[in-house]
XYZ file of C-alpha atoms in Angstrom:
624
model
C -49.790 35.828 -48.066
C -50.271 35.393 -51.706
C -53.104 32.810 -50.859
C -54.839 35.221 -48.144
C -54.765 37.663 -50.435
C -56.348 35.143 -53.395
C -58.956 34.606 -51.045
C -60.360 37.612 -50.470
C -62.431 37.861 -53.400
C -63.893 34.470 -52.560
C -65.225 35.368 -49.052
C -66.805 38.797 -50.530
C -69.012 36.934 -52.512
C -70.848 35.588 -50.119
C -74.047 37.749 -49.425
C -74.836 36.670 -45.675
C -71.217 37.566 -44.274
C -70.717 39.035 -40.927
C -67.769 40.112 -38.925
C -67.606 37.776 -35.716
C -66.461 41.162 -33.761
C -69.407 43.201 -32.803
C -66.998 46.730 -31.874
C -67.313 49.169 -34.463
C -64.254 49.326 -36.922
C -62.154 52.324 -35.496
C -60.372 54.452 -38.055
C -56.682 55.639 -36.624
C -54.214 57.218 -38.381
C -50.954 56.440 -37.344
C -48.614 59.414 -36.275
C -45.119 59.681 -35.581
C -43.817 59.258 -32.366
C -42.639 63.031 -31.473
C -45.587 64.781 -32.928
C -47.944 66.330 -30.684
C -51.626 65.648 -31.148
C -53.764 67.739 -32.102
C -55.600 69.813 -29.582
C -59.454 69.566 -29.515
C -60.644 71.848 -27.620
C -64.458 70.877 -28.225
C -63.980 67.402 -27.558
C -66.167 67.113 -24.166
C -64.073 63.461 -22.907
C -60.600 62.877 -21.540
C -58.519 60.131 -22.687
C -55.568 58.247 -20.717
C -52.246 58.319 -22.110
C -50.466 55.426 -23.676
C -47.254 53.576 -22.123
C -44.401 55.661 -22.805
C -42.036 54.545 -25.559
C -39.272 52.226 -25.144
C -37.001 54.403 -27.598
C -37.548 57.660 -25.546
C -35.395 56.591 -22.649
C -37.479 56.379 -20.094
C -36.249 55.381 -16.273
C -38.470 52.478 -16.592
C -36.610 50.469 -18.793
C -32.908 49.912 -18.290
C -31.482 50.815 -21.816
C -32.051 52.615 -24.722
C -31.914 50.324 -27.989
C -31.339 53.035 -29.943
C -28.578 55.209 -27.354
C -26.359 52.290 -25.351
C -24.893 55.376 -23.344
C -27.547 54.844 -19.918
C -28.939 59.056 -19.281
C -27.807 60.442 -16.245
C -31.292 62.279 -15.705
C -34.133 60.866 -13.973
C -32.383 57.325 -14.060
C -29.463 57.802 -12.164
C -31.737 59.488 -9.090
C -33.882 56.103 -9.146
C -30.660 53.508 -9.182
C -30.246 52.111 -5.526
C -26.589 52.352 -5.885
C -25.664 56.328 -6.535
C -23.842 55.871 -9.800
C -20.998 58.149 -8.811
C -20.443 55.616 -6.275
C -20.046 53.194 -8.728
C -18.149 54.897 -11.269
C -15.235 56.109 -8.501
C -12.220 54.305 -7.824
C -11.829 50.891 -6.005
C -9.421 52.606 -3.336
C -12.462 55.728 -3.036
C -15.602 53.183 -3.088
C -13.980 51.201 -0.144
C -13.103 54.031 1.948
C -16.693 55.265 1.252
C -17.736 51.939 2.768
C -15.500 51.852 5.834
C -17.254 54.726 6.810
C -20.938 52.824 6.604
C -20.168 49.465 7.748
C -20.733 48.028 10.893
C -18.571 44.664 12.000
C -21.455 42.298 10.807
C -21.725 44.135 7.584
C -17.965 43.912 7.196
C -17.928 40.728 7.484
C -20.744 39.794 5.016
C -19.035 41.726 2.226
C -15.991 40.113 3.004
C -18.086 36.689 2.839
C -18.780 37.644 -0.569
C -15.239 38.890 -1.766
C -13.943 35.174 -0.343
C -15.911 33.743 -3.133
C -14.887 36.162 -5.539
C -11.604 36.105 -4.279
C -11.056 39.670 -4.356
C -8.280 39.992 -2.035
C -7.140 43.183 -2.429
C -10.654 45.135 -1.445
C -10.407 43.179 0.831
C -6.725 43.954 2.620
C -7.833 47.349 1.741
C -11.439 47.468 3.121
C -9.974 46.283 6.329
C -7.365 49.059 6.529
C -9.692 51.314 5.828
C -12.282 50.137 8.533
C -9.825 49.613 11.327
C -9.383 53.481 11.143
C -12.652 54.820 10.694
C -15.181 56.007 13.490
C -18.549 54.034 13.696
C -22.134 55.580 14.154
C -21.313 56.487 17.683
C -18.193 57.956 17.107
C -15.980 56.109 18.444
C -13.176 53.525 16.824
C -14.068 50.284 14.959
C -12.876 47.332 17.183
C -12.581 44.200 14.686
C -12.997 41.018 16.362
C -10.741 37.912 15.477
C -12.884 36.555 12.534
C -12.126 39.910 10.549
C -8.478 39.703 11.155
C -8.273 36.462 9.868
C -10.262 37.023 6.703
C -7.493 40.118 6.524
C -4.449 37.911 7.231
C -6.323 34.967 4.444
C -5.980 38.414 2.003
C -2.667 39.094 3.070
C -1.787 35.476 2.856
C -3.013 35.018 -1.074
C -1.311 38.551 -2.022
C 1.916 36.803 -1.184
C 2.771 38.197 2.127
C 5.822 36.480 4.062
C 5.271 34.245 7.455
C 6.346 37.563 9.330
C 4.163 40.035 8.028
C 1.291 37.390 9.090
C 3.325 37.152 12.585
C 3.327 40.951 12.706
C -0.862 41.046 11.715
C -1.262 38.761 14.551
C 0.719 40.339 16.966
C -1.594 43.361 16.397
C -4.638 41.270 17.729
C -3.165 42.336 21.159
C -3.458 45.640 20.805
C -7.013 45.053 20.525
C -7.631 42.679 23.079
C -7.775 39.789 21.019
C -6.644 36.470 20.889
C -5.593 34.466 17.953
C -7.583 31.457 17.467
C -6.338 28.433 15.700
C -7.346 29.525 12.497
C -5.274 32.863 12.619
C -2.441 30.316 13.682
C -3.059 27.881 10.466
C -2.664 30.773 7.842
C 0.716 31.402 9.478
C 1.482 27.983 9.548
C 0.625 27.746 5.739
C 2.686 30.687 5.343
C 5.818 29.154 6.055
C 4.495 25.620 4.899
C 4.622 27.227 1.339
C 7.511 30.027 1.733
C 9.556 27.069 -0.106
C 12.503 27.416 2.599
C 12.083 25.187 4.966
C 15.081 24.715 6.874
C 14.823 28.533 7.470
C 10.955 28.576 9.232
C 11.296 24.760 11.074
C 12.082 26.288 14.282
C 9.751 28.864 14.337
C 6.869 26.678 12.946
C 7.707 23.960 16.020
C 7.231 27.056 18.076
C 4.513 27.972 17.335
C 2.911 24.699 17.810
C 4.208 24.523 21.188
C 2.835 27.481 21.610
C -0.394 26.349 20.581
C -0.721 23.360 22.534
C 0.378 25.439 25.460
C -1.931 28.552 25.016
C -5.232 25.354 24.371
C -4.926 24.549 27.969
C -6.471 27.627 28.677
C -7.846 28.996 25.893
C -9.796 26.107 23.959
C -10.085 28.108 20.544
C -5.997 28.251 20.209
C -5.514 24.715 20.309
C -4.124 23.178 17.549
C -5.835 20.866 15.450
C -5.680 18.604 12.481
C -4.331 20.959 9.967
C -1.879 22.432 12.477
C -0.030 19.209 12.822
C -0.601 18.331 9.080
C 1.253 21.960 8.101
C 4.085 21.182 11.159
C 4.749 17.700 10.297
C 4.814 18.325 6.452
C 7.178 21.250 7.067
C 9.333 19.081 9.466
C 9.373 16.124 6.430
C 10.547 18.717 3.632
C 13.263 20.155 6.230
C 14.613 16.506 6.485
C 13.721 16.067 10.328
C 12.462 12.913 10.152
C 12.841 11.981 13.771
C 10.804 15.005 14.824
C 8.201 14.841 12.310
C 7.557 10.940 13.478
C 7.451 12.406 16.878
C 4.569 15.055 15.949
C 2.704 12.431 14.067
C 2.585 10.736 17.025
C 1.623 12.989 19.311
C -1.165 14.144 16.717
C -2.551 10.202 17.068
C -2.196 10.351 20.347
C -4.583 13.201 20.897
C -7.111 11.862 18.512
C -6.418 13.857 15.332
C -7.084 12.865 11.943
C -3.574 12.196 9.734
C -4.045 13.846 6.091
C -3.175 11.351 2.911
C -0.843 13.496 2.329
C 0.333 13.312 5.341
C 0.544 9.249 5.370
C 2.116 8.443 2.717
C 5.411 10.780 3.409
C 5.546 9.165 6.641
C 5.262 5.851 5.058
C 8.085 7.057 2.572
C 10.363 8.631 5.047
C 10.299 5.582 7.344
C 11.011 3.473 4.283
C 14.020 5.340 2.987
C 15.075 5.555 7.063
C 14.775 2.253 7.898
C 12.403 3.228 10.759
C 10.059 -0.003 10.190
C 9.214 -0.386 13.660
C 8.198 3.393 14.171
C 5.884 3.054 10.803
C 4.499 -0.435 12.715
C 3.900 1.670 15.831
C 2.163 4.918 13.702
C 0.105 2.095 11.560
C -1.310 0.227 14.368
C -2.106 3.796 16.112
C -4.116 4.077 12.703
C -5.808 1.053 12.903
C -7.328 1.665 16.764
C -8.570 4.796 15.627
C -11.858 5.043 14.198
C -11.244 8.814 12.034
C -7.817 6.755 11.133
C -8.511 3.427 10.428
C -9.405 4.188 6.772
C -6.090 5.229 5.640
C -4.490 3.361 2.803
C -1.336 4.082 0.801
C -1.589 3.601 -3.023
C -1.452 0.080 -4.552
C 2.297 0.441 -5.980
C 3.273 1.822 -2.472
C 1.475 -1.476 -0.387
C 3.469 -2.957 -3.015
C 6.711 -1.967 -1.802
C 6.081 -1.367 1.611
C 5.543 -5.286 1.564
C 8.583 -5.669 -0.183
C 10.486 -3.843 2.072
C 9.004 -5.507 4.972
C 9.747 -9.100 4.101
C 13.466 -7.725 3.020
C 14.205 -6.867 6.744
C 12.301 -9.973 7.911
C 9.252 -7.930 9.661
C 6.184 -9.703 9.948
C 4.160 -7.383 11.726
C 4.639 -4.308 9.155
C 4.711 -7.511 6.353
C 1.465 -8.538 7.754
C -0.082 -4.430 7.740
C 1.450 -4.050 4.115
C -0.994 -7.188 3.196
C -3.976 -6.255 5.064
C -3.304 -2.889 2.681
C -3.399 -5.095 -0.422
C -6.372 -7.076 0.529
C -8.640 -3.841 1.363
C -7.191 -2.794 -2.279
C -8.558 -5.620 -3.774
C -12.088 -5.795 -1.885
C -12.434 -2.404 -3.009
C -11.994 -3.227 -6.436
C -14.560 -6.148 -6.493
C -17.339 -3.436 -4.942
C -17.394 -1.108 -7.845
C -18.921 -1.535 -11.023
C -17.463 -2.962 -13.070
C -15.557 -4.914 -10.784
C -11.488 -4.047 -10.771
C -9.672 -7.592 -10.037
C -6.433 -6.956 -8.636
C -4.255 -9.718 -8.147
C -1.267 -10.177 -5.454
C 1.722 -11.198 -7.137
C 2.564 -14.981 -6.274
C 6.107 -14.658 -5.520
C 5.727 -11.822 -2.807
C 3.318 -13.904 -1.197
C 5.647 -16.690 -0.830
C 8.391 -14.338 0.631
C 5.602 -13.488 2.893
C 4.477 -17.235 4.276
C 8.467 -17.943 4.161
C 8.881 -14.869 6.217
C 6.314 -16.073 8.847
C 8.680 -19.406 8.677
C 11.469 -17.834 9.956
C 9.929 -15.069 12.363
C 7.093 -17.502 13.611
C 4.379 -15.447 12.964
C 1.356 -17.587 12.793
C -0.929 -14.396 12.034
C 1.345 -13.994 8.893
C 0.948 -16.938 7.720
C -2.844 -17.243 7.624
C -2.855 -13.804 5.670
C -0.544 -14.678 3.236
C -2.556 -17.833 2.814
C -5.920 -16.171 2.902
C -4.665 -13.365 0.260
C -3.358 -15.740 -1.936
C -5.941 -18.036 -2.407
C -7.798 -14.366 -3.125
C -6.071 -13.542 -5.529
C -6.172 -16.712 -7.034
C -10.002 -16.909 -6.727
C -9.855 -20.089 -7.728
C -8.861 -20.088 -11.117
C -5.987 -22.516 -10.499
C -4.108 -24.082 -7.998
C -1.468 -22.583 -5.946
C 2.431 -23.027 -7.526
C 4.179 -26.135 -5.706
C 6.514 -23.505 -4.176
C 3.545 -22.117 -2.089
C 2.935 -25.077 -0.787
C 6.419 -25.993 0.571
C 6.956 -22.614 1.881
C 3.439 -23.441 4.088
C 5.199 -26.430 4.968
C 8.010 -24.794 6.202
C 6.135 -22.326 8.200
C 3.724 -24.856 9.316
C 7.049 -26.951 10.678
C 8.293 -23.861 12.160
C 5.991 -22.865 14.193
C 5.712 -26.898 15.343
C 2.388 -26.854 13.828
C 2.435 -30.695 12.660
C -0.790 -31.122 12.337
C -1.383 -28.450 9.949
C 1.994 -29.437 8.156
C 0.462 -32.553 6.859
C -2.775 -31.130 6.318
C -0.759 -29.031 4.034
C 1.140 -31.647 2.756
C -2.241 -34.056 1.759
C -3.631 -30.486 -0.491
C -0.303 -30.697 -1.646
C -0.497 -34.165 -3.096
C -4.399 -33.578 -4.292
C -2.706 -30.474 -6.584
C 0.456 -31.968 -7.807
C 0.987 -35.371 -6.489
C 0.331 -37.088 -10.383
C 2.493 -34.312 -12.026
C 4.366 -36.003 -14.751
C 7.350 -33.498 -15.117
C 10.569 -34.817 -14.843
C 10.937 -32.224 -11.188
C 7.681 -33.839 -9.734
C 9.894 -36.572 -8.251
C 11.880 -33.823 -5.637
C 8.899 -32.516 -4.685
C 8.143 -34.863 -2.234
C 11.622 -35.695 -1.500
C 12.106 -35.594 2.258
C 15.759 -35.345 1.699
C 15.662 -31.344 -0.026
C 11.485 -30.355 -0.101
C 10.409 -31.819 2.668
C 13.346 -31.898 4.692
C 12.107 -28.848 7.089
C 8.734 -30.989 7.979
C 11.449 -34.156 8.800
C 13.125 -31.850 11.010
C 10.342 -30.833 13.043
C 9.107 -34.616 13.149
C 12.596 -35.478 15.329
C 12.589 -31.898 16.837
C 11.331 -33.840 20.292
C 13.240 -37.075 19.746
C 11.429 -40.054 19.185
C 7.802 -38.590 21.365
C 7.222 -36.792 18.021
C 7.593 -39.691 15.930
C 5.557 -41.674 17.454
C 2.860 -39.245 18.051
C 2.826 -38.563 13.946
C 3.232 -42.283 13.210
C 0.152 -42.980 15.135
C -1.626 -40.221 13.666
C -1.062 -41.303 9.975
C -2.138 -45.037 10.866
C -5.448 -43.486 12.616
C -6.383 -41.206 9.392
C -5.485 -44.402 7.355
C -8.443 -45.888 9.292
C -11.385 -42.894 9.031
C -14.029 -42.311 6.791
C -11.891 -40.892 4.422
C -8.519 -42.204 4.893
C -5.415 -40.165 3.938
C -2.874 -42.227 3.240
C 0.371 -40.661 1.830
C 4.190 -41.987 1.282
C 5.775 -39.074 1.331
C 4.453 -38.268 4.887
C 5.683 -42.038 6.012
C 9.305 -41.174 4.356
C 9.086 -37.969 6.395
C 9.134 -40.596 9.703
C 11.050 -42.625 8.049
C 13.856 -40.322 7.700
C 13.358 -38.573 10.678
C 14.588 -41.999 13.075
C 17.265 -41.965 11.018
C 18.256 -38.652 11.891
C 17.854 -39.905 15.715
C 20.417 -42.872 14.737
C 16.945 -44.936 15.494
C 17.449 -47.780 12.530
C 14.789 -49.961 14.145
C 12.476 -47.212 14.352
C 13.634 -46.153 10.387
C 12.913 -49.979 9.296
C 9.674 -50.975 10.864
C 8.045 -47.770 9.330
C 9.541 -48.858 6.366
C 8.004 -52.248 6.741
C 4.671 -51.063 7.615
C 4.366 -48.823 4.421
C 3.043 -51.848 2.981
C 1.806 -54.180 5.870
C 0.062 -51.350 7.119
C -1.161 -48.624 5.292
C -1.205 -51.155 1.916
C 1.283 -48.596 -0.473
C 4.305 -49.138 -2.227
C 7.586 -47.306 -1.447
C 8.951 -45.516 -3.270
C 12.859 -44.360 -4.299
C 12.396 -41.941 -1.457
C 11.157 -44.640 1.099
C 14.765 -47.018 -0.468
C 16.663 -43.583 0.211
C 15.679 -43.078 3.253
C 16.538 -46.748 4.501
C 20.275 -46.231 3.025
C 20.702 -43.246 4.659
C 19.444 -44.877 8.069
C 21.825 -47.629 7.324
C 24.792 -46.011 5.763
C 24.431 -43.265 9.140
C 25.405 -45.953 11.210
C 28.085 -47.279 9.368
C 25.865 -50.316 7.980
C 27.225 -50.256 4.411
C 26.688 -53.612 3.488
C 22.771 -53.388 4.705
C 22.484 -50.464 2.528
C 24.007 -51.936 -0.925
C 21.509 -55.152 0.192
C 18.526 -52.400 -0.218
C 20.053 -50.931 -2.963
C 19.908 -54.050 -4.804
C 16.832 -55.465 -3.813
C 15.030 -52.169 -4.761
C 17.084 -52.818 -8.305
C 15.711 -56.080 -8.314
C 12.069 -55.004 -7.815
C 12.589 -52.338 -11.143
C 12.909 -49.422 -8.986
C 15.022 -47.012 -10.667
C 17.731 -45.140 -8.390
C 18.184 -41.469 -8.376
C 21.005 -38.959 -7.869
C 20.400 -38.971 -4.179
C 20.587 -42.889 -4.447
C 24.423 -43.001 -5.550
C 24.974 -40.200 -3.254
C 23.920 -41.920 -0.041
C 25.525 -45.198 -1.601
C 28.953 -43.383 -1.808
C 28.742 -41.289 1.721
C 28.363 -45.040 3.076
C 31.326 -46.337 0.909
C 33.288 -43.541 2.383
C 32.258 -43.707 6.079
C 33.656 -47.121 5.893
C 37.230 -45.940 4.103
C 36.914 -47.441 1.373
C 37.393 -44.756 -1.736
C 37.270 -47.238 -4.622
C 34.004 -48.875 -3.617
C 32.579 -45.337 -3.597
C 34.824 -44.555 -7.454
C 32.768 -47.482 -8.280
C 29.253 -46.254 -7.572
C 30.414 -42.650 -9.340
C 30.844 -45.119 -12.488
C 27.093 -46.581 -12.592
C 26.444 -42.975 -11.524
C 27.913 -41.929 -15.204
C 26.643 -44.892 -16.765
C 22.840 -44.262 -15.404
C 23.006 -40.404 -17.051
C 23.424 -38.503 -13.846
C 26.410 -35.880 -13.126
C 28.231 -36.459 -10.140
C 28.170 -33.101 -7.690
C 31.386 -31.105 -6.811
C 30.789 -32.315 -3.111
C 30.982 -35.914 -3.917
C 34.340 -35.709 -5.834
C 35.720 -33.560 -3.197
C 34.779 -35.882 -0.580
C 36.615 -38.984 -2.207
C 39.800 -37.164 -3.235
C 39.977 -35.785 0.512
C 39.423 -39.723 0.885
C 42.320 -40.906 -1.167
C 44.452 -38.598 -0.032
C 43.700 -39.592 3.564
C 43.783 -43.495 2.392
C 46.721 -42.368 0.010
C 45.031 -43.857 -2.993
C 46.377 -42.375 -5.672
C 45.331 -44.237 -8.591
C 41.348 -43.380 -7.596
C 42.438 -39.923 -6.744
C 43.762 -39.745 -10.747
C 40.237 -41.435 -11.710
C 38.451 -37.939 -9.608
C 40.884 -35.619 -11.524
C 39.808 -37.789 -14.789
C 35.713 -37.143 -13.728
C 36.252 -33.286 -12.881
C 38.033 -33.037 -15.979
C 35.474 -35.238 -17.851
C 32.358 -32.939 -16.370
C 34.343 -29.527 -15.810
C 34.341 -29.740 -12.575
C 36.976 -27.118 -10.840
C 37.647 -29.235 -7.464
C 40.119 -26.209 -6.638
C 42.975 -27.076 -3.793
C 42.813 -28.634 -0.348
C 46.049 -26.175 1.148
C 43.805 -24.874 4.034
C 42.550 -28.636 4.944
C 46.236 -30.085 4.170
C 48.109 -27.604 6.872
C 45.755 -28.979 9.371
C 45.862 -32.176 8.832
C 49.530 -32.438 8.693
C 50.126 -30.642 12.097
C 53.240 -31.374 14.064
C 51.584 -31.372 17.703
C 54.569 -31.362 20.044
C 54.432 -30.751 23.967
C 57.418 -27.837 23.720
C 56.293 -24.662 24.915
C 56.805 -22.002 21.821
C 58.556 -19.411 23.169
């Protein structure tokens, strides 16, 4: 301002200046609002009148800056809604409307109050209404949409199951019918009266009713919620036998099961012991397309798997993992990616599981989830493997077994840990994949012999030891030792490899079986010979053979290199020699047992139970 007003003089100086305006400068003299102007009577023109003023109040403008107290004059006859309407009471401005409102109007406003939630204009609106004459006179007659929006205002106000039974029961008097939906908000009612022993019965009733009353009447059949508000009622009253029956009578017809709904059945089955019904309701699930997408929480697959594989049931075992594989797909979908993992050890429950049920589907899902999980970050534990062998032998899968077997040697087979060696010991590891080699007799050898030889012979050749000492120790199992020694032979005139202690254990035990001993100390001593050193399992076999011939101190004699090689004879072994000597009455190596047990802290414990039968007094007397 102070610049504008500096400048002033400087543009009056200028001779030539002219206003850009060309209208005449128009003296006014500014008047208060209120005063009247002056009156001219000579003045020969007519002027028209300015806007009126905001601060007068006028019924043009909504407030008064000045007054915030709205005038009840000329305002209050322009409003659209009379303002005594508005300023009477809620119970007055709703009977005022009953007597206006037609059924479509009724149910507009209550459209509006639903969103509002205004529950009690509503309840009383509808009281109101259901008394009041329409244009023509003559009664309002609701139809079944208004009585439920009255019994959904009645049911948030906190009315009781049987006032709702009593509002519906009223439909009758009217003509009506009460749809599913009028049903529901009873249903709800008792779902969330918090008693529900006390409203089970009628609930089930109802839903009988409902399913009876749809034959006929399409709109009072029950649907999805109707079963989800039965069967959740029926789960909190402890009923677990009926609520499994509704739930599957609700898949049956094609409904879609709730979450909610889901997971208490999954729980109540669990803490039941109802696996098979939960099989039956998940594989219901599964067939159905609005169904199919169900899944239980990840901590809840979790232990439904766990629970599964407790009780030795492959086909809920196998659901619980298809759970925990859709769990992890899903997590590798979003951004970022979620990698959930399936623990390691449940899996190999799982593939032992399919072992003993013979569940071939479970075992290629336990498989195919654990490699998965995995993702290839490392090879699968050695106790995965063998439990894939087991299942594998099983299921008389051979083929596969040694499949398995060969991945098994690519993973682990040059471990250097002092356990690597019983890995591949057909004696304890491999011992079920031996058994299912002599399973037939000697067809089944043969047929895996030859196979071995011919995949020594392809492109790439698999050749494996472990898999010969499987045959190896599967004739002797037969009481084949010709069989058991030519395979032995042919480990290295055949297939070029070296046996191993396994290979010189299994040729003992093939000799020593048959009461060979001396044949077996010969191939303990020529494996000696050749630097081979001898395991526990070596002096074991050595002794059982010592013993099969009756001869305890021969077998006292291998327990002594035993001791002297750094190994720890087994309870078993002593026990089987002192039962020897006191058979053989050899007491001086029964004192050198007591001496090892003692030595190792060994408790052998008694013999009374084997003594009393073996010193039976048979006699020919009839005991009387």
């Amino acid at each position: 301002m102070e610049i504008l007003i500096k400048s002033r003089p400087l543009i009056r100086t200028f001779p030539n200046f002219k206003s850009i305006s060309t209208v005449p400068f128009l003296y006014q003299e500014p008047q208060l609002a209120g005063t009247p102007p002056e009156s001219t009577t000579t003045a020969t023109t007519t002027t028209s009148p300015l806007p009126p003023n905001p601060s007068s109040g006028s019924p043009l403008y909504n407030e008064n800056w000045r007054s915030p107290f709205v005038s009840t004059g000329q305002f209050a006859s322009s409003s659209i809604v009379p303002l005594p309407f508005i300023r009477q009471a809620p119970a007055m401005r709703n009977q005022t409307m009953s007597e206006t409102l037609d059924v479509k109007g009724i149910l507009d406003t209550f459209g509006n109050w639903v969103t509002t939630q205004n529950w009690e204009d509503m309840k009383q609106l509808f009281e109101f209404w259901i008394r009041s004459l329409d244009r023509n006179g003559k009664p309002n007659m609701p139809d079944v949409n208004l009585f439920n929006h009255y019994l959904r205002a009645n049911l948030m106000l906190g009315a009781s199951a049987d006032d709702l039974l009593g509002i519906a029961s009223q439909m009758e008097e009217y003509g009506l019918v009460a749809n599913t939906a009028s049903h529901n908000l009873i249903l709800k009612a008792m779902f969330q009266s918090g008693e529900p022993v006390a409203w089970v019965d009628k609930a089930v009733k109802l839903l009988e009713r409902m399913i009876l009353t749809g034959k006929e009447y399409k709109e009072a059949s029950p649907d999805e919620e109707s079963y989800d508000l039965v069967i959740g009622l029926l789960f909190k009253a402890d009923l677990i036998d009926d609520a499994l029956r509704y739930v599957d009578s609700a898949l049956k017809s094609g409904y879609k099961l709730s979450m909610n709904l889901f997971n208490e059945s999954v729980r109540s089955c669990i803490f039941k012991n109802r696996l098979d019904i939960l099989v039956s309701i998940i594989e219901r699930c599964k067939k159905t397309d609005q169904n199919k997408g169900l899944l239980p929480s990840w901590n809840m697959c979790t232990h439904l798997a766990d629970v599964a594989l407790q009780a030795d049931n492959s086909e809920l075992a196998f659901s619980s993992l298809d759970f925990l594989v859709r769990w992890v797909v899903r997590g590798e979908n979003v951004r970022p990616p979620v990698l959930l993992t399936v623990d390691e050890g449940l899996l190999l429950a799982a593939l032992g599981t399919a072992g003993r049920t013979y569940n071939a589907k479970l075992l290629t899902g336990a498989w195919e989830v654990l490699k998965r999980s995995l993702r290839q970050t490392r090879d699968p534990n050695p106790e995965s493997f063998l439990a894939k062998i087991y299942a594998h032998a099983s299921l008389g899968q051979l083929q596969n077994a040694f499949a398995t077997l060969h991945e098994f040697e690519k993973a682990h087979g040059s471990s250097e840990e002092e356990s690597a060696e019983e890995l591949f010991s057909p004696f304890t590891s491999l011992n079920p994949l031996v058994d299912a080699c002599c399973r037939n007799g000697f067809a089944t050898l043969d047929t895996v012999y030859y196979q071995l030889e011919n995949l020594s012979r392809a492109d790439s050749p698999y050749k494996s030891v472990a898999a010969l000492n499987c045959v190896i120790l599967g004739c002797a199992n037969i009481w084949d030792i010709e069989r058991a020694y030519q395979t032995f032979a042919a480990i290295e005139s055949t297939f070029g490899l070296t046996p191993d202690i396994h290979s010189y254990n299994a040729l003992i035990y093939a000799f020593g079986k048959l009461g060979k001993r001396d044949e077996a100390t010969k191939v303990y001593e020529h494996f000696m010979d050749l630097g081979v050193k001898p395991n526990e399992m070596t002096y074991s076999l050595l002794v059982d053979a010592h013993l099969i011939k009756r001869e305890p101190k021969a077998a006292i004699s291998v327990v002594d290199e035993m001791v002297h090689a750094q190994y720890k004879p087994s309870k078993d072994m002593l026990k089987k020699i002192r039962r020897r000597c006191t058979r053989e009455m050899d007491y001086e190596t029964d004192d050198r047992v007591e001496e090892l047990s003692k030595k190792f802290n060994i408790r052998l414990g008694t013999e009374n139970r084997r003594n009393m039968l073996f010193n039976l007094e048979y006699t020919t007397e009839y005991a009387g």
